[in-house]
mmCIF file of C-alpha atoms and ligand atoms in Angstrom:
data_model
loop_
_atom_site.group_PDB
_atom_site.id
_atom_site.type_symbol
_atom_site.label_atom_id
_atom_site.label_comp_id
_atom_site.label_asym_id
_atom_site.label_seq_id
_atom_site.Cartn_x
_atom_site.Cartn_y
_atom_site.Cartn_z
ATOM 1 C CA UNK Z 1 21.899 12.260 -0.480
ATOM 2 C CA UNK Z 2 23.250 9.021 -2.485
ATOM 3 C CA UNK Z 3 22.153 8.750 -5.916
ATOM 4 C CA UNK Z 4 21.489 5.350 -5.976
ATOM 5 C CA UNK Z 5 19.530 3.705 -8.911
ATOM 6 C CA UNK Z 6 16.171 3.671 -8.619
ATOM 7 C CA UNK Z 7 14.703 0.008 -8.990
ATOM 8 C CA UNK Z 8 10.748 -0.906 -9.111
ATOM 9 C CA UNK Z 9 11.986 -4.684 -7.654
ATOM 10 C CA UNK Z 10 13.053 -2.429 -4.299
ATOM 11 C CA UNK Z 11 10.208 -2.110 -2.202
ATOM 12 C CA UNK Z 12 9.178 -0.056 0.476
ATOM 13 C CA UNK Z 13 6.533 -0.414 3.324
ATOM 14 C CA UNK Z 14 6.131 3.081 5.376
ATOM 15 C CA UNK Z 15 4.587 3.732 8.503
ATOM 16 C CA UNK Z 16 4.522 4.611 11.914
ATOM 17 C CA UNK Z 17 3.977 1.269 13.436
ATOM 18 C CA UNK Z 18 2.766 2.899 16.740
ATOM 19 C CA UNK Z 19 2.354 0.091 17.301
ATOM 20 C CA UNK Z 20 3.115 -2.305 14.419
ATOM 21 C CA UNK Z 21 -0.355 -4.709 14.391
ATOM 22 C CA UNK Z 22 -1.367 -8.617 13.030
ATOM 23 C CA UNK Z 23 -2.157 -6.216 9.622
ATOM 24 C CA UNK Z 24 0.904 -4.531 8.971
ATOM 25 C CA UNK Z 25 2.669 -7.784 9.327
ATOM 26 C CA UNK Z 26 0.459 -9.517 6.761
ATOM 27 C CA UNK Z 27 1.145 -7.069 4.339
ATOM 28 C CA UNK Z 28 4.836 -7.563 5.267
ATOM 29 C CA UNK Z 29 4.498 -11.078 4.536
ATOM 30 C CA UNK Z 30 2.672 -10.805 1.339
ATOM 31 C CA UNK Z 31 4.639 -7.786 -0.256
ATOM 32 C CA UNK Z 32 7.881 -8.853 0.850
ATOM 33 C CA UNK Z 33 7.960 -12.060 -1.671
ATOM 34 C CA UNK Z 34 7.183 -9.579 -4.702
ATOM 35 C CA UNK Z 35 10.569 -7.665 -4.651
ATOM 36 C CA UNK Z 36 14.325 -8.957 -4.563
ATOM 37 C CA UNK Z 37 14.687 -6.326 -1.470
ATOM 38 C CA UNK Z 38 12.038 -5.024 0.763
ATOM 39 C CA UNK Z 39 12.537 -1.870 3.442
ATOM 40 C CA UNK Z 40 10.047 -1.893 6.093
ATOM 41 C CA UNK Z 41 10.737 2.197 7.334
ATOM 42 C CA UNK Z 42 9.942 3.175 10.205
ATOM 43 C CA UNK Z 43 9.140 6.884 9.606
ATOM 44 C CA UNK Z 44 9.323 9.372 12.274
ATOM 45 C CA UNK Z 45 6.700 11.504 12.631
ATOM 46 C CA UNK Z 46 6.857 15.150 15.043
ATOM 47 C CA UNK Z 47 3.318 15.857 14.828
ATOM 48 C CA UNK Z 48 1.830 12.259 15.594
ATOM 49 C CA UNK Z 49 2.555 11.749 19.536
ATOM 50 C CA UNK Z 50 4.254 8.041 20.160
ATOM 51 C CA UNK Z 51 3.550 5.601 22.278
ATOM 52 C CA UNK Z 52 6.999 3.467 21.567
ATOM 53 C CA UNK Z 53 9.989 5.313 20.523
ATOM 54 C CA UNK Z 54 11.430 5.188 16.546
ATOM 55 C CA UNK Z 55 14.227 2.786 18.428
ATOM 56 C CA UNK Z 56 11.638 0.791 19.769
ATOM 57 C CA UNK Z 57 9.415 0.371 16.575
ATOM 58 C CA UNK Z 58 12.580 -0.465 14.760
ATOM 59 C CA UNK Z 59 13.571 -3.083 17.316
ATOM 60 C CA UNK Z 60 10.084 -4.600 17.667
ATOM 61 C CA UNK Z 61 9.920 -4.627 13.820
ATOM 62 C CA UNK Z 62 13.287 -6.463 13.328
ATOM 63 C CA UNK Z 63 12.129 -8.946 16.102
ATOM 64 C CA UNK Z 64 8.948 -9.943 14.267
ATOM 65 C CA UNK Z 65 9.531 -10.102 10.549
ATOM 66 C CA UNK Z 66 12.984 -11.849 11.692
ATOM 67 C CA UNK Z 67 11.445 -14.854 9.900
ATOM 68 C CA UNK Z 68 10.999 -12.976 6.854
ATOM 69 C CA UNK Z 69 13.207 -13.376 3.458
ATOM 70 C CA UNK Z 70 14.618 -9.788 2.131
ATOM 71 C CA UNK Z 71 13.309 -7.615 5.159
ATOM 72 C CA UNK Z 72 15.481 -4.750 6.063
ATOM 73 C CA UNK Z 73 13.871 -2.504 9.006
ATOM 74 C CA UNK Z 74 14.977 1.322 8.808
ATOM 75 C CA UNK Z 75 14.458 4.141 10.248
ATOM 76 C CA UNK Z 76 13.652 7.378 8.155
ATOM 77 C CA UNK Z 77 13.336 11.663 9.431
ATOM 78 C CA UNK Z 78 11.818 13.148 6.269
ATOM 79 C CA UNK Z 79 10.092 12.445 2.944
ATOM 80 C CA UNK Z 80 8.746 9.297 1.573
ATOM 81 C CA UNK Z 81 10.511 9.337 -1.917
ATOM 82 C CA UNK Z 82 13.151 11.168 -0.019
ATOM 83 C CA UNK Z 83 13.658 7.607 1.611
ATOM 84 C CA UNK Z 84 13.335 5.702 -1.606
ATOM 85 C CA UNK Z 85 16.031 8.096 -3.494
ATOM 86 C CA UNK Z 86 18.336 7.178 -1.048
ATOM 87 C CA UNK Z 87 17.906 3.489 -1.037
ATOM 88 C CA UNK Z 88 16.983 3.020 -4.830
ATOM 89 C CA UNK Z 89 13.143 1.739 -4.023
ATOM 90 C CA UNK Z 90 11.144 2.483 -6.784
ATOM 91 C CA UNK Z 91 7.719 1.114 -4.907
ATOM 92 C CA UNK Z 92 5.973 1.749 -2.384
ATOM 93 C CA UNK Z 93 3.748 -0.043 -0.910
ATOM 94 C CA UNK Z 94 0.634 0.256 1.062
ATOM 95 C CA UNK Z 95 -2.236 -1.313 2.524
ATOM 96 C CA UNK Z 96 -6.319 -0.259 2.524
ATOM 97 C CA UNK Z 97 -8.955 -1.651 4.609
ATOM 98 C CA UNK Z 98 -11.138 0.541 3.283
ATOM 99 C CA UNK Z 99 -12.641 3.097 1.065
ATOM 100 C CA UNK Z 100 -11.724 5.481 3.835
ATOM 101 C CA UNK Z 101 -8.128 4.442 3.464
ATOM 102 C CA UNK Z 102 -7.975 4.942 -0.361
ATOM 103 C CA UNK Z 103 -9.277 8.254 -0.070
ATOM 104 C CA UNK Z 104 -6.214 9.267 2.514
ATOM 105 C CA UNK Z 105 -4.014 7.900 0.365
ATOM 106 C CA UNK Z 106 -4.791 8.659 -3.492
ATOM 107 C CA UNK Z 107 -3.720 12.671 -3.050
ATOM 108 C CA UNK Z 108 -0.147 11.235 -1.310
ATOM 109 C CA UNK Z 109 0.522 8.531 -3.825
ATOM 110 C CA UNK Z 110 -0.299 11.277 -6.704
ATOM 111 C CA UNK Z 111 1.747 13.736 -4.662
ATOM 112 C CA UNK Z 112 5.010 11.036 -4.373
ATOM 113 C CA UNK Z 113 4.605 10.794 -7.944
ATOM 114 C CA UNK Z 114 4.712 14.173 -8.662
ATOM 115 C CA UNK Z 115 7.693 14.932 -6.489
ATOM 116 C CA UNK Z 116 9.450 10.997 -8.008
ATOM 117 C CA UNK Z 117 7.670 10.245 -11.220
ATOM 118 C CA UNK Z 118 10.092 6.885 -10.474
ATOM 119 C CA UNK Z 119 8.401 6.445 -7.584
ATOM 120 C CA UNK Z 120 5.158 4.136 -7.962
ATOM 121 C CA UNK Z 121 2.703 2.961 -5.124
ATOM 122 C CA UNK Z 122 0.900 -0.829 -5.158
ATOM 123 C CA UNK Z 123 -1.723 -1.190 -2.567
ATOM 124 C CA UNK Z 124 -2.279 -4.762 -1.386
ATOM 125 C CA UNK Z 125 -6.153 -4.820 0.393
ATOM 126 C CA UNK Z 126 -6.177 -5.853 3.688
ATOM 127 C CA UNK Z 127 -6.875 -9.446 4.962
ATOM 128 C CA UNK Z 128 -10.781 -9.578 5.992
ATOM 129 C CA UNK Z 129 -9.105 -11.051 9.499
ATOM 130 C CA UNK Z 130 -7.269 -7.889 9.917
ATOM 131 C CA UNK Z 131 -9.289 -5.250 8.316
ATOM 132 C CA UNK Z 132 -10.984 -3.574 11.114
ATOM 133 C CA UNK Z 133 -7.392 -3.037 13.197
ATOM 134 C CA UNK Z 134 -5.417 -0.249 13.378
ATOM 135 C CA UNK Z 135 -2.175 0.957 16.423
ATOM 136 C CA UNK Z 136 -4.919 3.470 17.353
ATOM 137 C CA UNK Z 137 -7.475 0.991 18.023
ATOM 138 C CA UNK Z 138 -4.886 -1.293 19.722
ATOM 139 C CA UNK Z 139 -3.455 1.780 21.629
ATOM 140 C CA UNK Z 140 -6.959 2.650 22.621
ATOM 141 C CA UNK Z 141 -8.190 -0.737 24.171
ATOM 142 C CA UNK Z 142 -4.469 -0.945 25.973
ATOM 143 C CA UNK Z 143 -4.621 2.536 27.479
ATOM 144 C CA UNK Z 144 -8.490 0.954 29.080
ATOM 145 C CA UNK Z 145 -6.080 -2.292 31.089
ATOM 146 C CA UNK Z 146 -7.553 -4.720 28.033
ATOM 147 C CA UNK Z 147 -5.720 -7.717 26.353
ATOM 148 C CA UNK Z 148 -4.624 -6.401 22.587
ATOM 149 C CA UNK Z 149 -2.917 -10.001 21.414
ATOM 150 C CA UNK Z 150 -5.502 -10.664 19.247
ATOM 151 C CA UNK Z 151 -4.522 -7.776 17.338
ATOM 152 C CA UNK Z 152 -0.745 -7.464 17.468
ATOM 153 C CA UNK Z 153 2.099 -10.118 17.207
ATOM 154 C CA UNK Z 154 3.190 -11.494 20.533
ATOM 155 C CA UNK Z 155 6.054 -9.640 20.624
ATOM 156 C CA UNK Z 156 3.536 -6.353 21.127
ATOM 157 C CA UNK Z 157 1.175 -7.569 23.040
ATOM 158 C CA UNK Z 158 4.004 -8.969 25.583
ATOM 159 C CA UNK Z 159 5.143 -5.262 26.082
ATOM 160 C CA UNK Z 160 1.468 -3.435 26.446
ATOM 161 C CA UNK Z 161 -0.233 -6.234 28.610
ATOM 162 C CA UNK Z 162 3.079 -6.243 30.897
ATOM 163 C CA UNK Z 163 1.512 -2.035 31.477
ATOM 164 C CA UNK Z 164 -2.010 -3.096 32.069
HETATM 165 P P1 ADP Q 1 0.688 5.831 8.768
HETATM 166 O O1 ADP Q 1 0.988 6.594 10.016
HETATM 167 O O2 ADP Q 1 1.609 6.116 7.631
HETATM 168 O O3 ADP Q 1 -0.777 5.796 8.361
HETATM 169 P P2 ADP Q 1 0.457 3.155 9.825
HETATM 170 O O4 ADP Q 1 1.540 2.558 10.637
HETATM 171 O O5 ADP Q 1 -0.818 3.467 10.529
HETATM 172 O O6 ADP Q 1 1.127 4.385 9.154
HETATM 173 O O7 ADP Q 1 0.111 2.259 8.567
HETATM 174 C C1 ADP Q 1 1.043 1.973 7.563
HETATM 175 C C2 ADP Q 1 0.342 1.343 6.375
HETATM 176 O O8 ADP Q 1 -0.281 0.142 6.763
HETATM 177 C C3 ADP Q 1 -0.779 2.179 5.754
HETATM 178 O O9 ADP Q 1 -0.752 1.953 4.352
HETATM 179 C C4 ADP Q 1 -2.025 1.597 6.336
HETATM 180 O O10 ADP Q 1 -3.163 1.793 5.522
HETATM 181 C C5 ADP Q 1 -1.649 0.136 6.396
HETATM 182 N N1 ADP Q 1 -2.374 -0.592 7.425
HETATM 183 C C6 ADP Q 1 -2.632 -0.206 8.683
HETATM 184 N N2 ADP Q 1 -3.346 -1.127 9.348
HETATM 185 C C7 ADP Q 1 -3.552 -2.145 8.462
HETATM 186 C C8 ADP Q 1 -4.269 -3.398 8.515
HETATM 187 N N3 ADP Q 1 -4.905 -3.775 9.617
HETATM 188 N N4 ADP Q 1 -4.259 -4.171 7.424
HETATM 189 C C9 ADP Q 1 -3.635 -3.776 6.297
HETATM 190 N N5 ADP Q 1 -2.967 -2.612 6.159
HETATM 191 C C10 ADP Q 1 -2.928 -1.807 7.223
#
């Protein structure tokens, strides 16, 4: 693995993005501005079962943040901080909707810390608009024949409705 400098003005936006919704990109849009070089990873995940492949994600994520200063799109197999040793990020970022959210991810950001103590988390709180959706909700309403693009951008809702 590279040994690039770590830098807290690299940032880092993991997820699955199964698929990627109206609230990931807003936190894409509103994180992105706050670093000189922002990674939007798509990381793969054997235990979650997809509905769009890693390739897919990746493409769909390039396609819709294409507007977006500083976005890079990767695709990462392994550990978090693994991901931001080998890019240089020194922050991650993430977003809560809810107090349910912050309690998932307290014990990894501690965790990441532990294993990088370079490695910081911000959390940016979700937009009211967007707080209540999440790619299972959206993958739940699709897999019932129902209209999602009032939850994902366009782009998404183009390739679920076209399976309804
Ligand atoms: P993971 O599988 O790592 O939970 P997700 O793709 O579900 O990945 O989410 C990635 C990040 O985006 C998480 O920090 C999650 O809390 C946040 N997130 C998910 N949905 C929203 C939303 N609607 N608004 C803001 N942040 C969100």
């Amino acid at each position: 693995m590279s040994r690039k400098k770590i830098s807290p003005r690299r940032g880092l936006y993991p997820g699955s993005f199964d698929p990627v919704t109206l609230g990931h990109l807003d936190i894409i849009r509103r994180a992105a501005p706050l670093f000189d070089e922002f990674y939007v990873a798509v990381l793969v995940n054997s235990a979650k079962k997809a509905l769009f492949s890693a390739e897919e994600r990746v493409k769909i994520l390039q396609a819709v943040t294409a507007d977006i200063p500083g976005v890079r799109v990767i695709l990462f197999s392994g550990l978090t901080v693994d991901c931001c040793r080998q890019y240089g990020i020194g922050t991650i970022v993430r977003g809560l909707r809810s107090g349910a959210d912050l309690e998932y991810e307290l014990p990894i950001a501690r965790v990441n810390r532990s294993l990088d103590p370079e490695v910081d988390t911000l959390f940016l709180t979700a937009d009211a608009r967007y707080e209540y959706i999440s790619s299972s909700i959206v993958k739940e309403v699709a897999s019932y024949g129902r209209d999602v693009s009032a939850m994902v951008p366009p782009e998404v809702a183009e390739r679920m409705n076209a399976q309804r």
